[in-house]
Amino acid sequence: PSPSQREEETRHTLATEPFQPILKVLADLEHDDSKFAFPAARLVGLYRRLWESCVSKHIDVQKIDQSNEILKEAGTYPRKERDGLQLHHDKQLARLRFFGQALESSRERLINLPDDWNYPYSPNLAGLTDVAKE
């Protein structure tokens, strides 16, 4: 049987099986008191329709829950992959900032180097002050 046929059989079984004992009681009641049997059968019929709708809704909710679980599991891998990529991106940004700061610091030192050479009493070039005096 196909999945839809199995599902329909399950719905039918869950909807009718609980009422089998009461149907026997109603059959006996019809022989004993036919006036009381009709309203009782009507009440059981209404309750059975209500029960069928509850069973149907319960099965539908189970199917939705299963589908949601499958979607959650399918979404776990992309989420982990995204988190890994974000972490890699954040690390690269941190490295880029570090190298940017190092480059700026080196640039400032290179810009100031000619000034240090031209100034005869520079504390940065203490060993070269004698050469500058000559």
mmCIF file of C-alpha atoms in Angstrom:
data_model
loop_
_atom_site.group_PDB
_atom_site.id
_atom_site.type_symbol
_atom_site.label_atom_id
_atom_site.label_comp_id
_atom_site.label_asym_id
_atom_site.label_seq_id
_atom_site.Cartn_x
_atom_site.Cartn_y
_atom_site.Cartn_z
ATOM 1 C CA PRO A 1 0.000 0.000 0.000
ATOM 2 C CA SER A 2 1.068 3.548 -0.688
ATOM 3 C CA PRO A 3 1.858 5.947 2.172
ATOM 4 C CA SER A 4 -1.443 7.761 1.660
ATOM 5 C CA GLN A 5 -3.356 4.454 1.802
ATOM 6 C CA ARG A 6 -1.510 3.456 4.987
ATOM 7 C CA GLU A 7 -2.266 6.850 6.488
ATOM 8 C CA GLU A 8 -5.948 6.508 5.608
ATOM 9 C CA GLU A 9 -6.044 3.017 7.157
ATOM 10 C CA THR A 10 -4.394 4.376 10.296
ATOM 11 C CA ARG A 11 -6.908 7.214 10.488
ATOM 12 C CA HIS A 12 -9.792 4.787 10.036
ATOM 13 C CA THR A 13 -8.447 2.341 12.627
ATOM 14 C CA LEU A 14 -7.801 5.042 15.219
ATOM 15 C CA ALA A 15 -11.212 6.568 14.587
ATOM 16 C CA THR A 16 -13.299 3.372 14.677
ATOM 17 C CA GLU A 17 -11.461 0.953 16.965
ATOM 18 C CA PRO A 18 -12.350 2.707 20.248
ATOM 19 C CA PHE A 19 -16.052 2.543 19.310
ATOM 20 C CA GLN A 20 -16.263 -1.208 18.637
ATOM 21 C CA PRO A 21 -17.302 -2.121 22.212
ATOM 22 C CA ILE A 22 -19.955 0.613 22.367
ATOM 23 C CA LEU A 23 -21.413 -0.493 19.017
ATOM 24 C CA LYS A 24 -21.998 -3.962 20.497
ATOM 25 C CA VAL A 25 -23.665 -2.372 23.523
ATOM 26 C CA LEU A 26 -25.877 -0.274 21.207
ATOM 27 C CA ALA A 27 -26.873 -3.393 19.252
ATOM 28 C CA ASP A 28 -27.877 -5.121 22.504
ATOM 29 C CA LEU A 29 -29.706 -1.972 23.637
ATOM 30 C CA GLU A 30 -31.698 -1.891 20.395
ATOM 31 C CA HIS A 31 -33.052 -5.367 21.192
ATOM 32 C CA ASP A 32 -33.795 -4.478 24.831
ATOM 33 C CA ASP A 33 -35.094 -0.869 24.537
ATOM 34 C CA SER A 34 -35.470 0.450 21.001
ATOM 35 C CA LYS A 35 -36.769 3.865 22.180
ATOM 36 C CA PHE A 36 -33.600 4.534 24.155
ATOM 37 C CA ALA A 37 -31.285 2.998 21.526
ATOM 38 C CA PHE A 38 -31.910 5.666 18.863
ATOM 39 C CA PRO A 39 -30.939 8.737 20.985
ATOM 40 C CA ALA A 40 -27.981 6.808 22.410
ATOM 41 C CA ALA A 41 -26.819 5.850 18.896
ATOM 42 C CA ARG A 42 -27.203 9.449 17.769
ATOM 43 C CA LEU A 43 -25.113 10.672 20.713
ATOM 44 C CA VAL A 44 -22.448 8.034 20.004
ATOM 45 C CA GLY A 45 -22.460 9.082 16.319
ATOM 46 C CA LEU A 46 -21.860 12.734 17.232
ATOM 47 C CA TYR A 47 -19.098 11.773 19.633
ATOM 48 C CA ARG A 48 -17.565 9.509 16.962
ATOM 49 C CA ARG A 49 -17.461 12.368 14.420
ATOM 50 C CA LEU A 50 -15.826 14.596 17.010
ATOM 51 C CA TRP A 51 -13.327 11.816 17.770
ATOM 52 C CA GLU A 52 -12.564 11.347 14.043
ATOM 53 C CA SER A 53 -11.777 15.043 13.655
ATOM 54 C CA CYS A 54 -9.477 14.904 16.705
ATOM 55 C CA VAL A 55 -7.694 11.824 15.347
ATOM 56 C CA SER A 56 -7.314 13.468 11.947
ATOM 57 C CA LYS A 57 -5.973 16.651 13.494
ATOM 58 C CA HIS A 58 -3.580 14.647 15.695
ATOM 59 C CA ILE A 59 -2.180 12.788 12.671
ATOM 60 C CA ASP A 60 -1.793 16.066 10.763
ATOM 61 C CA VAL A 61 0.054 17.628 13.707
ATOM 62 C CA GLN A 62 2.380 14.615 13.861
ATOM 63 C CA LYS A 63 3.140 14.969 10.145
ATOM 64 C CA ILE A 64 3.856 18.678 10.587
ATOM 65 C CA ASP A 65 6.111 17.947 13.572
ATOM 66 C CA GLN A 66 8.028 15.356 11.539
ATOM 67 C CA SER A 67 8.400 17.806 8.656
ATOM 68 C CA ASN A 68 9.595 20.501 11.047
ATOM 69 C CA GLU A 69 12.157 18.124 12.552
ATOM 70 C CA ILE A 70 13.462 17.245 9.083
ATOM 71 C CA LEU A 71 13.732 20.946 8.245
ATOM 72 C CA LYS A 72 15.531 21.652 11.530
ATOM 73 C CA GLU A 73 18.046 18.903 10.833
ATOM 74 C CA ALA A 74 18.515 20.144 7.272
ATOM 75 C CA GLY A 75 19.045 23.685 8.569
ATOM 76 C CA THR A 76 21.676 22.620 11.102
ATOM 77 C CA TYR A 77 24.434 22.058 8.526
ATOM 78 C CA PRO A 78 24.023 25.425 6.743
ATOM 79 C CA ARG A 79 23.855 27.169 10.126
ATOM 80 C CA LYS A 80 27.090 25.504 11.282
ATOM 81 C CA GLU A 81 28.722 26.293 7.952
ATOM 82 C CA ARG A 82 27.574 29.919 8.188
ATOM 83 C CA ASP A 83 28.900 30.203 11.746
ATOM 84 C CA GLY A 84 32.251 28.745 10.655
ATOM 85 C CA LEU A 85 32.481 31.165 7.754
ATOM 86 C CA GLN A 86 31.567 34.080 10.029
ATOM 87 C CA LEU A 87 34.292 33.076 12.495
ATOM 88 C CA HIS A 88 36.821 32.836 9.650
ATOM 89 C CA HIS A 89 35.691 36.257 8.386
ATOM 90 C CA ASP A 90 36.014 37.798 11.857
ATOM 91 C CA LYS A 91 39.541 36.388 12.229
ATOM 92 C CA GLN A 92 40.517 37.780 8.832
ATOM 93 C CA LEU A 93 39.161 41.209 9.792
ATOM 94 C CA ALA A 94 41.164 41.127 13.030
ATOM 95 C CA ARG A 95 44.333 40.231 11.092
ATOM 96 C CA LEU A 96 43.614 42.964 8.560
ATOM 97 C CA ARG A 97 43.226 45.550 11.343
ATOM 98 C CA PHE A 98 46.471 44.352 12.947
ATOM 99 C CA PHE A 99 48.379 44.603 9.653
ATOM 100 C CA GLY A 100 46.786 47.994 8.967
ATOM 101 C CA GLN A 101 47.986 49.286 12.327
ATOM 102 C CA ALA A 102 51.460 47.822 11.781
ATOM 103 C CA LEU A 103 51.623 49.400 8.320
ATOM 104 C CA GLU A 104 50.544 52.784 9.691
ATOM 105 C CA SER A 105 53.146 52.568 12.452
ATOM 106 C CA SER A 106 55.879 51.678 9.927
ATOM 107 C CA ARG A 107 54.768 54.497 7.635
ATOM 108 C CA GLU A 108 54.978 57.018 10.473
ATOM 109 C CA ARG A 109 58.474 55.806 11.356
ATOM 110 C CA LEU A 110 59.589 56.070 7.728
ATOM 111 C CA ILE A 111 58.172 59.594 7.426
ATOM 112 C CA ASN A 112 59.945 60.692 10.607
ATOM 113 C CA LEU A 113 63.265 59.067 9.664
ATOM 114 C CA PRO A 114 64.480 61.915 7.360
ATOM 115 C CA ASP A 115 63.601 64.462 10.054
ATOM 116 C CA ASP A 116 65.687 62.490 12.547
ATOM 117 C CA TRP A 117 68.629 62.469 10.116
ATOM 118 C CA ASN A 118 68.431 66.220 9.492
ATOM 119 C CA TYR A 119 68.211 67.201 13.143
ATOM 120 C CA PRO A 120 71.764 67.157 14.616
ATOM 121 C CA TYR A 121 70.857 66.551 18.260
ATOM 122 C CA SER A 122 68.200 63.934 17.790
ATOM 123 C CA PRO A 123 67.827 61.622 20.784
ATOM 124 C CA ASN A 124 66.784 58.820 18.398
ATOM 125 C CA LEU A 125 70.183 58.928 16.673
ATOM 126 C CA ALA A 126 72.411 59.564 19.703
ATOM 127 C CA GLY A 127 75.340 57.721 18.196
ATOM 128 C CA LEU A 128 75.370 60.008 15.150
ATOM 129 C CA THR A 129 75.530 63.385 16.969
ATOM 130 C CA ASP A 130 79.319 63.471 16.733
ATOM 131 C CA VAL A 131 79.116 63.063 12.971
ATOM 132 C CA ALA A 132 76.598 65.902 12.712
ATOM 133 C CA LYS A 133 78.887 68.308 14.661
ATOM 134 C CA GLU A 134 81.820 67.801 12.307
#
